[in-house]
XYZ file of C-alpha atoms in Angstrom:
123
model
C -4.774 -10.140 15.173
C -3.197 -12.015 18.055
C -3.314 -10.167 21.385
C -5.797 -7.532 20.237
C -9.284 -7.718 21.670
C -12.287 -5.977 20.134
C -15.255 -4.236 21.721
C -18.627 -2.921 20.717
C -19.144 0.260 22.672
C -22.525 1.432 23.921
C -22.676 3.655 20.840
C -22.334 0.584 18.624
C -18.875 1.573 17.367
C -16.165 -1.070 17.163
C -12.786 -0.305 18.659
C -9.533 -2.195 19.035
C -8.104 -2.477 22.557
C -4.654 -1.506 21.367
C -5.512 1.876 19.896
C -8.199 4.429 19.312
C -8.654 3.380 15.697
C -11.893 1.982 14.345
C -11.752 -1.570 13.120
C -13.733 -3.268 10.399
C -17.310 -4.266 11.214
C -16.499 -7.581 9.519
C -14.280 -8.593 12.452
C -15.994 -10.672 15.106
C -16.589 -8.314 18.044
C -17.118 -9.081 21.702
C -20.614 -8.433 22.996
C -21.134 -5.354 25.241
C -20.963 -7.189 28.580
C -17.954 -9.331 27.787
C -14.358 -8.542 28.681
C -12.963 -6.366 25.953
C -9.612 -5.300 27.361
C -7.024 -6.701 29.755
C -4.014 -4.935 31.173
C -3.063 -2.933 34.238
C -4.865 -0.308 36.282
C -3.156 2.508 38.134
C -4.689 5.271 40.179
C -4.457 9.030 40.251
C -6.367 11.829 41.952
C -9.097 11.761 39.337
C -11.415 14.421 38.011
C -14.370 15.517 40.071
C -17.749 14.379 38.759
C -21.032 15.537 40.275
C -22.657 12.128 39.852
C -19.951 9.851 41.300
C -16.501 9.649 42.832
C -16.011 6.319 41.082
C -14.380 7.667 37.940
C -11.562 6.698 35.605
C -9.497 7.790 32.633
C -9.253 5.707 29.470
C -7.457 6.446 26.211
C -10.405 6.064 23.833
C -13.689 5.075 25.506
C -16.240 7.882 25.170
C -16.798 10.098 28.205
C -19.815 8.901 30.171
C -19.153 5.207 29.430
C -19.643 2.947 32.462
C -17.052 0.200 32.871
C -16.695 -2.711 35.284
C -13.048 -3.022 36.333
C -12.210 -6.452 37.761
C -8.958 -7.097 39.618
C -7.973 -10.387 38.005
C -5.836 -11.541 40.949
C -8.470 -11.008 43.674
C -11.781 -11.064 41.801
C -12.848 -7.733 43.338
C -14.607 -5.355 40.965
C -15.838 -1.772 40.797
C -18.004 0.156 38.356
C -16.559 3.464 37.183
C -17.570 6.259 34.842
C -15.055 7.339 32.188
C -14.570 11.114 32.452
C -10.928 11.705 31.557
C -8.156 10.607 29.144
C -5.172 8.449 30.037
C -3.070 6.564 30.939
C -0.333 7.660 28.591
C 2.673 6.054 30.279
C 2.494 2.639 28.556
C 3.653 -0.545 30.254
C 0.339 -2.285 29.565
C -1.602 0.280 31.601
C -5.122 0.589 30.234
C -7.044 2.580 32.855
C -6.360 5.231 35.514
C -8.736 4.938 38.471
C -9.788 7.668 40.854
C -8.470 7.247 44.386
C -11.949 6.242 45.595
C -12.257 3.532 42.930
C -8.708 2.273 43.558
C -9.406 2.057 47.293
C -12.604 0.063 46.663
C -10.689 -2.268 44.321
C -7.929 -2.681 46.907
C -4.977 -1.444 44.835
C -3.840 1.690 46.674
C -0.871 -0.050 48.325
C 0.444 -1.866 45.273
C -0.282 1.046 42.918
C -0.638 -1.141 39.814
C -2.899 -4.171 39.408
C -3.870 -6.608 36.635
C -7.454 -5.934 35.530
C -10.053 -6.733 32.918
C -12.545 -4.168 31.629
C -16.165 -4.741 30.655
C -18.305 -2.008 29.094
C -21.709 -1.781 30.770
C -24.875 -0.390 29.185
C -25.583 1.435 32.488
C -24.331 1.096 36.072
């Protein structure tokens, strides 16, 4: 499965980075604090969340999942809470960040940035 990374989510479920499908438990998964997905982040207005402004949209991670997003070119990182679905525009885009999170990561000018995602047990 070249180019597809696997993750064990906080719930214990295994998911493939390329889709929302479950994968076999016999495949060797990444551990919950290791990078499980690489691609590009974009930003959008975001959905309001009472607990934090640092939110993001992801295609299949469960709502309420906390993720560290690391800008691979600069090393900067932010922790966001998944509370929406997206991105759906392809091009290797794996996460939509709220404006606040994008500003903290330093990507508001460029609009798109190479990132890696790590699922966290808690922020």
